[in-house]
């Protein structure tokens, strides 16, 4: 029987600095690894352990995968030290995906905070690859300072194109910044959307997700139309160990994508 914990040997092709503590790692698995937007993988740093990440590359690419990783602790700090050519492991994909067929014909608002844009990027790329299937595509993204915004060049390209409406903000400006200043939810105050026909996908630090959901509800979004990409400490990643429990759900098996309707009665979801 196949060992479900056995990772696919993979090679680190490149490590691109996004901010002082976030890098995007381009990884090539020995055998192609397909995933759907929203699913996650377990990435192994040999000798140290593994950690879950949602790929930030397009789901249509299976030969190589991008993972945008913030330095948080043991595994991620070791990963940040590696150079191209290093051997890594990948297993997965795990968990559920965004129901893109249900999104067809709807307007879609992506709300990201800090490194929380990483798990939303594969969704964004999937939506842009089939742009004509959807109505308005809106990205509202914020970070602490301009140098904490990930995907700087890509954000400029998206903002310059006509497929995606891009709204950016930072909590604190610096000398170069002439955009908006304020927490990411302030972008929603000024945004005009038809809530009943709009789906929202939210990911970011817990406090941002909490206030983001409250702001969306105030704008008339229903809990069924608010999708959350949840993060919890994980171990097995395959519904066996219970580490990732949130209420009656296991994030690795029943998520990581949930609607707010599913979670609104769970205590301490943030
Ligand atoms: C489905 C899923 C997708 C994710 N996608 C991304 C991503 O795209 N980019 C990214 O940078 N991170 C992502 N994360 C978070 C990432 O898994 C953690 O940052 C990582 O596991 C930390 O591992 P570590 O060994 O470096 O830290 P550790 O040494 O294990 O811990 C350092 C600190 O981080 C906390 N921590 C560990 N794991 C998590 C977690 N999962 N959520 C919150 N806090 C945690 C610990 O409690 C501790 O306080 C995702 C998590 C999940 C569950
Ligand atoms: S990580 Fe083991 S049950 Fe979810």
PDB file of C-alpha atoms and ligand atoms in Angstrom:
ATOM      1  CA  UNK A   1       0.000   0.000   0.000  1.00  0.00           C
ATOM      2  CA  UNK A   2       1.220   3.533  -0.748  1.00  0.00           C
ATOM      3  CA  UNK A   3       2.475   5.380   2.330  1.00  0.00           C
ATOM      4  CA  UNK A   4       0.330   8.568   2.498  1.00  0.00           C
ATOM      5  CA  UNK A   5       3.031  10.386   4.488  1.00  0.00           C
ATOM      6  CA  UNK A   6       5.772   9.768   1.940  1.00  0.00           C
ATOM      7  CA  UNK A   7       6.670  13.003   0.159  1.00  0.00           C
ATOM      8  CA  UNK A   8       7.618  13.331  -3.505  1.00  0.00           C
ATOM      9  CA  UNK A   9      11.278  14.301  -3.782  1.00  0.00           C
ATOM     10  CA  UNK A  10      11.442  17.835  -5.163  1.00  0.00           C
ATOM     11  CA  UNK A  11      14.093  20.371  -6.167  1.00  0.00           C
ATOM     12  CA  UNK A  12      14.176  24.002  -5.133  1.00  0.00           C
ATOM     13  CA  UNK A  13      14.551  25.956  -8.381  1.00  0.00           C
ATOM     14  CA  UNK A  14      14.524  29.499  -7.042  1.00  0.00           C
ATOM     15  CA  UNK A  15      13.845  31.525  -3.907  1.00  0.00           C
ATOM     16  CA  UNK A  16      12.547  35.027  -4.590  1.00  0.00           C
ATOM     17  CA  UNK A  17      12.485  37.589  -1.769  1.00  0.00           C
ATOM     18  CA  UNK A  18       9.080  39.265  -1.505  1.00  0.00           C
ATOM     19  CA  UNK A  19       9.614  41.136   1.788  1.00  0.00           C
ATOM     20  CA  UNK A  20      12.172  40.993   4.635  1.00  0.00           C
ATOM     21  CA  UNK A  21      10.601  37.759   5.981  1.00  0.00           C
ATOM     22  CA  UNK A  22       8.611  36.340   3.053  1.00  0.00           C
ATOM     23  CA  UNK A  23      10.016  34.444   0.059  1.00  0.00           C
ATOM     24  CA  UNK A  24       8.414  32.697  -2.889  1.00  0.00           C
ATOM     25  CA  UNK A  25       9.957  29.255  -3.447  1.00  0.00           C
ATOM     26  CA  UNK A  26       9.724  27.672  -6.891  1.00  0.00           C
ATOM     27  CA  UNK A  27       9.789  23.914  -6.460  1.00  0.00           C
ATOM     28  CA  UNK A  28       9.868  21.131  -9.051  1.00  0.00           C
ATOM     29  CA  UNK A  29       8.512  17.747  -7.849  1.00  0.00           C
ATOM     30  CA  UNK A  30      10.004  14.622  -9.479  1.00  0.00           C
ATOM     31  CA  UNK A  31       6.507  13.654 -10.586  1.00  0.00           C
ATOM     32  CA  UNK A  32       3.945  16.351 -11.508  1.00  0.00           C
ATOM     33  CA  UNK A  33       1.682  17.391  -8.655  1.00  0.00           C
ATOM     34  CA  UNK A  34      -1.743  18.773  -9.571  1.00  0.00           C
ATOM     35  CA  UNK A  35      -3.966  20.712  -7.196  1.00  0.00           C
ATOM     36  CA  UNK A  36      -7.136  22.793  -7.288  1.00  0.00           C
ATOM     37  CA  UNK A  37      -7.247  26.391  -6.071  1.00  0.00           C
ATOM     38  CA  UNK A  38      -7.697  26.368  -2.309  1.00  0.00           C
ATOM     39  CA  UNK A  39      -6.034  23.013  -1.593  1.00  0.00           C
ATOM     40  CA  UNK A  40      -2.766  22.796   0.346  1.00  0.00           C
ATOM     41  CA  UNK A  41       0.398  20.686   0.338  1.00  0.00           C
ATOM     42  CA  UNK A  42       2.819  19.593   3.064  1.00  0.00           C
ATOM     43  CA  UNK A  43       6.358  20.768   2.323  1.00  0.00           C
ATOM     44  CA  UNK A  44       9.246  18.851   3.909  1.00  0.00           C
ATOM     45  CA  UNK A  45      12.618  20.338   4.725  1.00  0.00           C
ATOM     46  CA  UNK A  46      14.677  17.118   5.092  1.00  0.00           C
ATOM     47  CA  UNK A  47      15.929  16.528   8.625  1.00  0.00           C
ATOM     48  CA  UNK A  48      13.712  19.260  10.093  1.00  0.00           C
ATOM     49  CA  UNK A  49      10.096  18.465   9.426  1.00  0.00           C
ATOM     50  CA  UNK A  50       7.194  19.613   7.327  1.00  0.00           C
ATOM     51  CA  UNK A  51       4.618  22.398   7.260  1.00  0.00           C
ATOM     52  CA  UNK A  52       1.402  23.075   5.310  1.00  0.00           C
ATOM     53  CA  UNK A  53       1.202  25.732   2.588  1.00  0.00           C
ATOM     54  CA  UNK A  54      -1.311  26.628  -0.067  1.00  0.00           C
ATOM     55  CA  UNK A  55       0.513  26.925  -3.402  1.00  0.00           C
ATOM     56  CA  UNK A  56       0.625  30.457  -4.786  1.00  0.00           C
ATOM     57  CA  UNK A  57       1.077  29.366  -8.417  1.00  0.00           C
ATOM     58  CA  UNK A  58      -1.637  28.609 -10.927  1.00  0.00           C
ATOM     59  CA  UNK A  59      -3.414  25.249 -10.521  1.00  0.00           C
ATOM     60  CA  UNK A  60      -2.874  24.737 -14.255  1.00  0.00           C
ATOM     61  CA  UNK A  61       0.895  24.277 -13.652  1.00  0.00           C
ATOM     62  CA  UNK A  62       1.702  20.817 -12.295  1.00  0.00           C
ATOM     63  CA  UNK A  63       5.390  20.532 -13.283  1.00  0.00           C
ATOM     64  CA  UNK A  64       6.478  23.208 -10.844  1.00  0.00           C
ATOM     65  CA  UNK A  65       4.824  24.906  -7.921  1.00  0.00           C
ATOM     66  CA  UNK A  66       5.314  28.239  -6.166  1.00  0.00           C
ATOM     67  CA  UNK A  67       4.920  28.513  -2.400  1.00  0.00           C
ATOM     68  CA  UNK A  68       5.075  31.920  -0.749  1.00  0.00           C
ATOM     69  CA  UNK A  69       6.271  31.419   2.797  1.00  0.00           C
ATOM     70  CA  UNK A  70       6.612  33.720   5.777  1.00  0.00           C
ATOM     71  CA  UNK A  71       9.366  32.911   8.260  1.00  0.00           C
ATOM     72  CA  UNK A  72       7.477  31.771  11.370  1.00  0.00           C
ATOM     73  CA  UNK A  73       9.480  29.087  13.202  1.00  0.00           C
ATOM     74  CA  UNK A  74      11.642  25.998  12.760  1.00  0.00           C
ATOM     75  CA  UNK A  75      10.700  24.687   9.313  1.00  0.00           C
ATOM     76  CA  UNK A  76      10.077  28.021   7.632  1.00  0.00           C
ATOM     77  CA  UNK A  77      13.317  29.540   8.989  1.00  0.00           C
ATOM     78  CA  UNK A  78      15.326  26.594   7.660  1.00  0.00           C
ATOM     79  CA  UNK A  79      13.551  26.888   4.308  1.00  0.00           C
ATOM     80  CA  UNK A  80      14.479  30.572   4.087  1.00  0.00           C
ATOM     81  CA  UNK A  81      18.168  29.596   4.407  1.00  0.00           C
ATOM     82  CA  UNK A  82      18.118  27.176   1.436  1.00  0.00           C
ATOM     83  CA  UNK A  83      19.592  27.903  -1.989  1.00  0.00           C
ATOM     84  CA  UNK A  84      18.463  26.707  -5.431  1.00  0.00           C
ATOM     85  CA  UNK A  85      19.334  23.049  -5.986  1.00  0.00           C
ATOM     86  CA  UNK A  86      18.321  21.997  -2.457  1.00  0.00           C
ATOM     87  CA  UNK A  87      16.192  18.880  -2.073  1.00  0.00           C
ATOM     88  CA  UNK A  88      12.742  19.227  -0.522  1.00  0.00           C
ATOM     89  CA  UNK A  89       9.682  17.004  -0.212  1.00  0.00           C
ATOM     90  CA  UNK A  90       6.073  17.640  -1.213  1.00  0.00           C
ATOM     91  CA  UNK A  91       3.008  15.596  -0.349  1.00  0.00           C
ATOM     92  CA  UNK A  92      -0.601  16.286  -1.155  1.00  0.00           C
ATOM     93  CA  UNK A  93      -2.648  18.002  -2.340  1.00  0.00           C
ATOM     94  CA  UNK A  94      -5.003  17.915   0.632  1.00  0.00           C
ATOM     95  CA  UNK A  95      -8.253  19.487   1.642  1.00  0.00           C
ATOM     96  CA  UNK A  96     -11.012  21.038  -0.383  1.00  0.00           C
ATOM     97  CA  UNK A  97     -10.984  23.660  -3.112  1.00  0.00           C
ATOM     98  CA  UNK A  98     -13.004  26.742  -4.028  1.00  0.00           C
ATOM     99  CA  UNK A  99     -16.161  25.675  -5.893  1.00  0.00           C
ATOM    100  CA  UNK A 100     -15.281  27.551  -9.096  1.00  0.00           C
ATOM    101  CA  UNK A 101     -18.335  26.240 -10.959  1.00  0.00           C
ATOM    102  CA  UNK A 102     -20.513  27.962  -8.364  1.00  0.00           C
ATOM    103  CA  UNK A 103     -18.477  31.165  -8.804  1.00  0.00           C
ATOM    104  CA  UNK A 104     -19.177  31.278 -12.565  1.00  0.00           C
ATOM    105  CA  UNK A 105     -21.170  34.337 -13.601  1.00  0.00           C
ATOM    106  CA  UNK A 106     -20.675  36.032 -10.222  1.00  0.00           C
ATOM    107  CA  UNK A 107     -18.592  39.052  -9.215  1.00  0.00           C
ATOM    108  CA  UNK A 108     -15.679  38.009  -6.995  1.00  0.00           C
ATOM    109  CA  UNK A 109     -13.999  40.071  -4.312  1.00  0.00           C
ATOM    110  CA  UNK A 110     -10.678  38.833  -2.972  1.00  0.00           C
ATOM    111  CA  UNK A 111      -9.737  40.288   0.393  1.00  0.00           C
ATOM    112  CA  UNK A 112      -6.180  39.634   1.547  1.00  0.00           C
ATOM    113  CA  UNK A 113      -3.969  40.826   4.375  1.00  0.00           C
ATOM    114  CA  UNK A 114      -0.166  40.451   4.499  1.00  0.00           C
ATOM    115  CA  UNK A 115       1.060  36.977   3.544  1.00  0.00           C
ATOM    116  CA  UNK A 116      -2.631  35.988   3.365  1.00  0.00           C
ATOM    117  CA  UNK A 117      -2.529  36.997  -0.293  1.00  0.00           C
ATOM    118  CA  UNK A 118      -0.340  33.932  -0.950  1.00  0.00           C
ATOM    119  CA  UNK A 119      -3.082  31.304  -0.505  1.00  0.00           C
ATOM    120  CA  UNK A 120      -5.448  33.521  -2.541  1.00  0.00           C
ATOM    121  CA  UNK A 121      -3.032  33.952  -5.448  1.00  0.00           C
ATOM    122  CA  UNK A 122      -3.715  30.530  -6.984  1.00  0.00           C
ATOM    123  CA  UNK A 123      -7.432  31.342  -6.868  1.00  0.00           C
ATOM    124  CA  UNK A 124      -6.793  34.719  -8.487  1.00  0.00           C
ATOM    125  CA  UNK A 125      -4.677  33.134 -11.243  1.00  0.00           C
ATOM    126  CA  UNK A 126      -7.318  30.452 -11.872  1.00  0.00           C
ATOM    127  CA  UNK A 127     -10.020  33.122 -12.168  1.00  0.00           C
ATOM    128  CA  UNK A 128      -7.893  35.243 -14.527  1.00  0.00           C
ATOM    129  CA  UNK A 129      -7.119  32.221 -16.742  1.00  0.00           C
ATOM    130  CA  UNK A 130     -10.854  31.840 -17.406  1.00  0.00           C
ATOM    131  CA  UNK A 131     -11.644  35.539 -17.127  1.00  0.00           C
ATOM    132  CA  UNK A 132     -14.786  35.413 -19.288  1.00  0.00           C
ATOM    133  CA  UNK A 133     -16.535  32.985 -16.890  1.00  0.00           C
ATOM    134  CA  UNK A 134     -16.809  35.638 -14.159  1.00  0.00           C
ATOM    135  CA  UNK A 135     -18.190  39.130 -13.671  1.00  0.00           C
ATOM    136  CA  UNK A 136     -16.126  41.791 -11.892  1.00  0.00           C
ATOM    137  CA  UNK A 137     -12.905  40.568 -10.275  1.00  0.00           C
ATOM    138  CA  UNK A 138     -11.821  42.813  -7.411  1.00  0.00           C
ATOM    139  CA  UNK A 139      -8.693  42.522  -5.278  1.00  0.00           C
ATOM    140  CA  UNK A 140      -8.532  44.436  -1.977  1.00  0.00           C
ATOM    141  CA  UNK A 141      -5.140  43.905  -0.390  1.00  0.00           C
ATOM    142  CA  UNK A 142      -3.349  45.506   2.517  1.00  0.00           C
ATOM    143  CA  UNK A 143      -0.171  45.090   4.531  1.00  0.00           C
ATOM    144  CA  UNK A 144       1.481  46.816   7.468  1.00  0.00           C
ATOM    145  CA  UNK A 145       3.824  48.953   5.345  1.00  0.00           C
ATOM    146  CA  UNK A 146       4.568  49.230   1.596  1.00  0.00           C
ATOM    147  CA  UNK A 147       7.613  46.963   2.012  1.00  0.00           C
ATOM    148  CA  UNK A 148       5.351  44.268   3.501  1.00  0.00           C
ATOM    149  CA  UNK A 149       3.193  44.011   0.344  1.00  0.00           C
ATOM    150  CA  UNK A 150       3.944  40.733  -1.472  1.00  0.00           C
ATOM    151  CA  UNK A 151       4.084  40.373  -5.289  1.00  0.00           C
ATOM    152  CA  UNK A 152       5.008  44.067  -5.839  1.00  0.00           C
ATOM    153  CA  UNK A 153       5.636  43.870  -9.616  1.00  0.00           C
ATOM    154  CA  UNK A 154       2.712  41.532 -10.217  1.00  0.00           C
ATOM    155  CA  UNK A 155       0.384  43.870  -8.327  1.00  0.00           C
ATOM    156  CA  UNK A 156       1.457  46.711 -10.641  1.00  0.00           C
ATOM    157  CA  UNK A 157       0.805  44.538 -13.719  1.00  0.00           C
ATOM    158  CA  UNK A 158      -2.602  43.487 -12.424  1.00  0.00           C
ATOM    159  CA  UNK A 159      -3.491  47.108 -11.619  1.00  0.00           C
ATOM    160  CA  UNK A 160      -2.397  48.209 -15.116  1.00  0.00           C
ATOM    161  CA  UNK A 161      -4.446  45.493 -16.888  1.00  0.00           C
ATOM    162  CA  UNK A 162      -8.193  45.602 -17.292  1.00  0.00           C
ATOM    163  CA  UNK A 163      -9.207  42.158 -15.997  1.00  0.00           C
ATOM    164  CA  UNK A 164      -8.863  42.900 -12.312  1.00  0.00           C
ATOM    165  CA  UNK A 165      -9.723  45.924 -10.153  1.00  0.00           C
ATOM    166  CA  UNK A 166      -6.874  46.379  -7.675  1.00  0.00           C
ATOM    167  CA  UNK A 167      -7.239  48.358  -4.430  1.00  0.00           C
ATOM    168  CA  UNK A 168      -4.230  48.558  -2.126  1.00  0.00           C
ATOM    169  CA  UNK A 169      -3.660  50.053   1.282  1.00  0.00           C
ATOM    170  CA  UNK A 170      -1.010  50.060   4.005  1.00  0.00           C
ATOM    171  CA  UNK A 171      -1.380  50.612   7.753  1.00  0.00           C
ATOM    172  CA  UNK A 172       1.627  52.955   7.752  1.00  0.00           C
ATOM    173  CA  UNK A 173       3.025  54.763   4.709  1.00  0.00           C
ATOM    174  CA  UNK A 174       6.681  55.448   4.026  1.00  0.00           C
ATOM    175  CA  UNK A 175       8.329  58.154   1.897  1.00  0.00           C
ATOM    176  CA  UNK A 176       7.640  56.501  -1.470  1.00  0.00           C
ATOM    177  CA  UNK A 177       3.995  55.536  -0.894  1.00  0.00           C
ATOM    178  CA  UNK A 178       1.315  57.771  -2.364  1.00  0.00           C
ATOM    179  CA  UNK A 179      -1.533  55.270  -2.160  1.00  0.00           C
ATOM    180  CA  UNK A 180      -4.151  54.709   0.519  1.00  0.00           C
ATOM    181  CA  UNK A 181      -3.339  54.473   4.221  1.00  0.00           C
ATOM    182  CA  UNK A 182      -5.570  52.504   6.594  1.00  0.00           C
ATOM    183  CA  UNK A 183      -6.338  48.920   7.529  1.00  0.00           C
ATOM    184  CA  UNK A 184      -7.543  46.699   4.690  1.00  0.00           C
ATOM    185  CA  UNK A 185     -11.202  46.858   5.725  1.00  0.00           C
ATOM    186  CA  UNK A 186     -11.200  50.625   5.004  1.00  0.00           C
ATOM    187  CA  UNK A 187     -10.969  49.686   1.308  1.00  0.00           C
ATOM    188  CA  UNK A 188     -14.371  48.042   1.653  1.00  0.00           C
ATOM    189  CA  UNK A 189     -15.933  51.244   3.025  1.00  0.00           C
ATOM    190  CA  UNK A 190     -15.307  53.004  -0.305  1.00  0.00           C
ATOM    191  CA  UNK A 191     -15.971  50.033  -2.592  1.00  0.00           C
ATOM    192  CA  UNK A 192     -19.217  49.841  -4.504  1.00  0.00           C
ATOM    193  CA  UNK A 193     -20.346  46.230  -4.983  1.00  0.00           C
ATOM    194  CA  UNK A 194     -23.623  44.453  -5.613  1.00  0.00           C
ATOM    195  CA  UNK A 195     -23.402  42.207  -2.558  1.00  0.00           C
ATOM    196  CA  UNK A 196     -26.107  39.696  -3.591  1.00  0.00           C
ATOM    197  CA  UNK A 197     -24.209  38.780  -6.776  1.00  0.00           C
ATOM    198  CA  UNK A 198     -20.725  38.876  -5.259  1.00  0.00           C
ATOM    199  CA  UNK A 199     -18.650  36.090  -3.707  1.00  0.00           C
ATOM    200  CA  UNK A 200     -15.848  37.051  -1.340  1.00  0.00           C
ATOM    201  CA  UNK A 201     -12.700  35.042  -0.553  1.00  0.00           C
ATOM    202  CA  UNK A 202     -10.792  36.167   2.537  1.00  0.00           C
ATOM    203  CA  UNK A 203      -7.375  35.239   3.938  1.00  0.00           C
ATOM    204  CA  UNK A 204      -5.053  37.015   6.320  1.00  0.00           C
ATOM    205  CA  UNK A 205      -4.130  37.287   9.977  1.00  0.00           C
ATOM    206  CA  UNK A 206      -7.000  36.238  12.293  1.00  0.00           C
ATOM    207  CA  UNK A 207      -7.809  39.798  13.371  1.00  0.00           C
ATOM    208  CA  UNK A 208      -8.008  40.932   9.750  1.00  0.00           C
ATOM    209  CA  UNK A 209     -10.275  37.996   8.859  1.00  0.00           C
ATOM    210  CA  UNK A 210     -12.570  38.775  11.786  1.00  0.00           C
ATOM    211  CA  UNK A 211     -12.967  42.464  10.907  1.00  0.00           C
ATOM    212  CA  UNK A 212     -13.040  41.636   7.195  1.00  0.00           C
ATOM    213  CA  UNK A 213     -16.006  39.310   7.686  1.00  0.00           C
ATOM    214  CA  UNK A 214     -17.795  41.895   9.857  1.00  0.00           C
ATOM    215  CA  UNK A 215     -17.297  44.555   7.172  1.00  0.00           C
ATOM    216  CA  UNK A 216     -18.574  42.215   4.439  1.00  0.00           C
ATOM    217  CA  UNK A 217     -21.674  41.345   6.471  1.00  0.00           C
ATOM    218  CA  UNK A 218     -22.304  45.079   6.977  1.00  0.00           C
ATOM    219  CA  UNK A 219     -22.077  45.552   3.198  1.00  0.00           C
ATOM    220  CA  UNK A 220     -24.842  42.972   2.747  1.00  0.00           C
ATOM    221  CA  UNK A 221     -22.838  39.825   1.964  1.00  0.00           C
ATOM    222  CA  UNK A 222     -24.512  36.652   3.220  1.00  0.00           C
ATOM    223  CA  UNK A 223     -22.464  34.163   5.311  1.00  0.00           C
ATOM    224  CA  UNK A 224     -22.866  31.623   2.451  1.00  0.00           C
ATOM    225  CA  UNK A 225     -21.079  33.990   0.046  1.00  0.00           C
ATOM    226  CA  UNK A 226     -18.045  34.636   2.283  1.00  0.00           C
ATOM    227  CA  UNK A 227     -15.270  32.038   1.821  1.00  0.00           C
ATOM    228  CA  UNK A 228     -12.466  31.803   4.376  1.00  0.00           C
ATOM    229  CA  UNK A 229      -9.143  30.046   3.902  1.00  0.00           C
ATOM    230  CA  UNK A 230      -8.403  28.819   7.431  1.00  0.00           C
ATOM    231  CA  UNK A 231      -5.007  28.061   8.934  1.00  0.00           C
ATOM    232  CA  UNK A 232      -4.439  25.858  11.966  1.00  0.00           C
ATOM    233  CA  UNK A 233      -1.438  24.034  13.369  1.00  0.00           C
ATOM    234  CA  UNK A 234      -1.359  20.729  11.514  1.00  0.00           C
ATOM    235  CA  UNK A 235       0.395  17.425  11.860  1.00  0.00           C
ATOM    236  CA  UNK A 236      -0.866  14.593   9.644  1.00  0.00           C
ATOM    237  CA  UNK A 237      -2.725  16.752   7.105  1.00  0.00           C
ATOM    238  CA  UNK A 238      -5.061  13.847   6.318  1.00  0.00           C
ATOM    239  CA  UNK A 239      -7.753  13.872   9.002  1.00  0.00           C
ATOM    240  CA  UNK A 240      -6.135  11.416  11.421  1.00  0.00           C
ATOM    241  CA  UNK A 241      -4.553  13.315  14.325  1.00  0.00           C
ATOM    242  CA  UNK A 242      -7.054  16.029  15.305  1.00  0.00           C
ATOM    243  CA  UNK A 243      -4.417  18.802  15.603  1.00  0.00           C
ATOM    244  CA  UNK A 244      -6.304  21.080  13.227  1.00  0.00           C
ATOM    245  CA  UNK A 245      -9.742  20.841  14.803  1.00  0.00           C
ATOM    246  CA  UNK A 246     -11.997  23.888  14.645  1.00  0.00           C
ATOM    247  CA  UNK A 247     -15.360  23.192  16.236  1.00  0.00           C
ATOM    248  CA  UNK A 248     -16.712  20.030  14.626  1.00  0.00           C
ATOM    249  CA  UNK A 249     -14.403  20.337  11.615  1.00  0.00           C
ATOM    250  CA  UNK A 250     -10.865  19.252  10.811  1.00  0.00           C
ATOM    251  CA  UNK A 251      -9.303  22.036   8.756  1.00  0.00           C
ATOM    252  CA  UNK A 252      -7.119  19.592   6.788  1.00  0.00           C
ATOM    253  CA  UNK A 253     -10.019  17.360   5.772  1.00  0.00           C
ATOM    254  CA  UNK A 254     -13.142  19.551   5.785  1.00  0.00           C
ATOM    255  CA  UNK A 255     -11.285  22.763   4.764  1.00  0.00           C
ATOM    256  CA  UNK A 256      -9.098  24.690   4.501  1.00  0.00           C
ATOM    257  CA  UNK A 257     -11.796  26.547   2.547  1.00  0.00           C
ATOM    258  CA  UNK A 258     -14.977  27.135   4.559  1.00  0.00           C
ATOM    259  CA  UNK A 259     -17.908  29.476   4.134  1.00  0.00           C
ATOM    260  CA  UNK A 260     -18.602  31.762   7.042  1.00  0.00           C
ATOM    261  CA  UNK A 261     -22.023  30.074   7.207  1.00  0.00           C
ATOM    262  CA  UNK A 262     -20.228  26.864   8.255  1.00  0.00           C
ATOM    263  CA  UNK A 263     -18.087  28.517  10.922  1.00  0.00           C
ATOM    264  CA  UNK A 264     -20.157  31.348  12.312  1.00  0.00           C
ATOM    265  CA  UNK A 265     -21.385  29.289  15.289  1.00  0.00           C
ATOM    266  CA  UNK A 266     -17.939  27.907  16.144  1.00  0.00           C
ATOM    267  CA  UNK A 267     -16.421  29.498  19.243  1.00  0.00           C
ATOM    268  CA  UNK A 268     -13.018  31.134  18.857  1.00  0.00           C
ATOM    269  CA  UNK A 269     -12.726  30.619  15.110  1.00  0.00           C
ATOM    270  CA  UNK A 270     -10.223  33.461  14.907  1.00  0.00           C
TER     271      UNK A 270
HETATM  272  C1  LIG B   1      -3.835  25.149   4.999  1.00  0.00           C
HETATM  273  C2  LIG B   1      -2.706  26.054   5.372  1.00  0.00           C
HETATM  274  C3  LIG B   1      -2.131  26.848   4.403  1.00  0.00           C
HETATM  275  C4  LIG B   1      -1.069  27.701   4.740  1.00  0.00           C
HETATM  276  N1  LIG B   1      -0.518  28.475   3.746  1.00  0.00           N
HETATM  277  C5  LIG B   1       0.521  29.277   4.043  1.00  0.00           C
HETATM  278  C6  LIG B   1       1.140  30.058   3.022  1.00  0.00           C
HETATM  279  O1  LIG B   1       0.755  30.032   1.849  1.00  0.00           O
HETATM  280  N2  LIG B   1       2.194  30.829   3.391  1.00  0.00           N
HETATM  281  C7  LIG B   1       2.669  30.876   4.683  1.00  0.00           C
HETATM  282  O2  LIG B   1       3.642  31.596   4.952  1.00  0.00           O
HETATM  283  N3  LIG B   1       2.094  30.148   5.667  1.00  0.00           N
HETATM  284  C8  LIG B   1       1.041  29.353   5.381  1.00  0.00           C
HETATM  285  N4  LIG B   1       0.492  28.595   6.383  1.00  0.00           N
HETATM  286  C9  LIG B   1       1.056  28.680   7.749  1.00  0.00           C
HETATM  287  C10 LIG B   1       2.280  27.781   7.860  1.00  0.00           C
HETATM  288  O3  LIG B   1       1.872  26.427   7.765  1.00  0.00           O
HETATM  289  C11 LIG B   1       2.988  27.999   9.225  1.00  0.00           C
HETATM  290  O4  LIG B   1       3.541  29.280   9.259  1.00  0.00           O
HETATM  291  C12 LIG B   1       4.081  26.959   9.387  1.00  0.00           C
HETATM  292  O5  LIG B   1       3.505  25.692   9.635  1.00  0.00           O
HETATM  293  C13 LIG B   1       5.021  27.312  10.531  1.00  0.00           C
HETATM  294  O6  LIG B   1       5.957  26.246  10.618  1.00  0.00           O
HETATM  295  P1  LIG B   1       7.331  26.422  11.369  1.00  0.00           P
HETATM  296  O7  LIG B   1       7.885  25.054  11.641  1.00  0.00           O
HETATM  297  O8  LIG B   1       8.221  27.372  10.669  1.00  0.00           O
HETATM  298  O9  LIG B   1       6.888  27.115  12.710  1.00  0.00           O
HETATM  299  P2  LIG B   1       6.758  26.426  14.161  1.00  0.00           P
HETATM  300  O10 LIG B   1       8.123  26.339  14.750  1.00  0.00           O
HETATM  301  O11 LIG B   1       5.913  25.193  14.082  1.00  0.00           O
HETATM  302  O12 LIG B   1       5.875  27.507  14.890  1.00  0.00           O
HETATM  303  C14 LIG B   1       6.171  28.886  14.953  1.00  0.00           C
HETATM  304  C15 LIG B   1       4.933  29.586  15.466  1.00  0.00           C
HETATM  305  O13 LIG B   1       3.911  29.563  14.463  1.00  0.00           O
HETATM  306  C16 LIG B   1       2.746  28.911  14.969  1.00  0.00           C
HETATM  307  N5  LIG B   1       2.186  28.119  13.890  1.00  0.00           N
HETATM  308  C17 LIG B   1       2.648  26.952  13.393  1.00  0.00           C
HETATM  309  N6  LIG B   1       1.847  26.508  12.423  1.00  0.00           N
HETATM  310  C18 LIG B   1       0.860  27.427  12.284  1.00  0.00           C
HETATM  311  C19 LIG B   1      -0.268  27.537  11.452  1.00  0.00           C
HETATM  312  N7  LIG B   1      -0.571  26.616  10.554  1.00  0.00           N
HETATM  313  N8  LIG B   1      -1.058  28.625  11.585  1.00  0.00           N
HETATM  314  C20 LIG B   1      -0.782  29.559  12.506  1.00  0.00           C
HETATM  315  N9  LIG B   1       0.265  29.501  13.328  1.00  0.00           N
HETATM  316  C21 LIG B   1       1.078  28.440  13.216  1.00  0.00           C
HETATM  317  C22 LIG B   1       3.195  28.082  16.139  1.00  0.00           C
HETATM  318  O14 LIG B   1       2.149  27.868  17.062  1.00  0.00           O
HETATM  319  C23 LIG B   1       4.312  28.932  16.712  1.00  0.00           C
HETATM  320  O15 LIG B   1       3.789  29.954  17.525  1.00  0.00           O
HETATM  321  C24 LIG B   1      -0.577  27.745   6.068  1.00  0.00           C
HETATM  322  C25 LIG B   1      -1.171  26.935   7.050  1.00  0.00           C
HETATM  323  C26 LIG B   1      -2.221  26.104   6.708  1.00  0.00           C
HETATM  324  C27 LIG B   1      -2.817  25.238   7.764  1.00  0.00           C
HETATM  325  S1  LIG B   2      -3.739  17.741  10.700  1.00  0.00           S
HETATM  326 FE1  LIG B   2      -4.216  15.793  11.517  1.00  0.00          FE
HETATM  327  S2  LIG B   2      -6.374  15.804  11.531  1.00  0.00           S
HETATM  328 FE2  LIG B   2      -5.874  17.641  10.511  1.00  0.00          FE
END
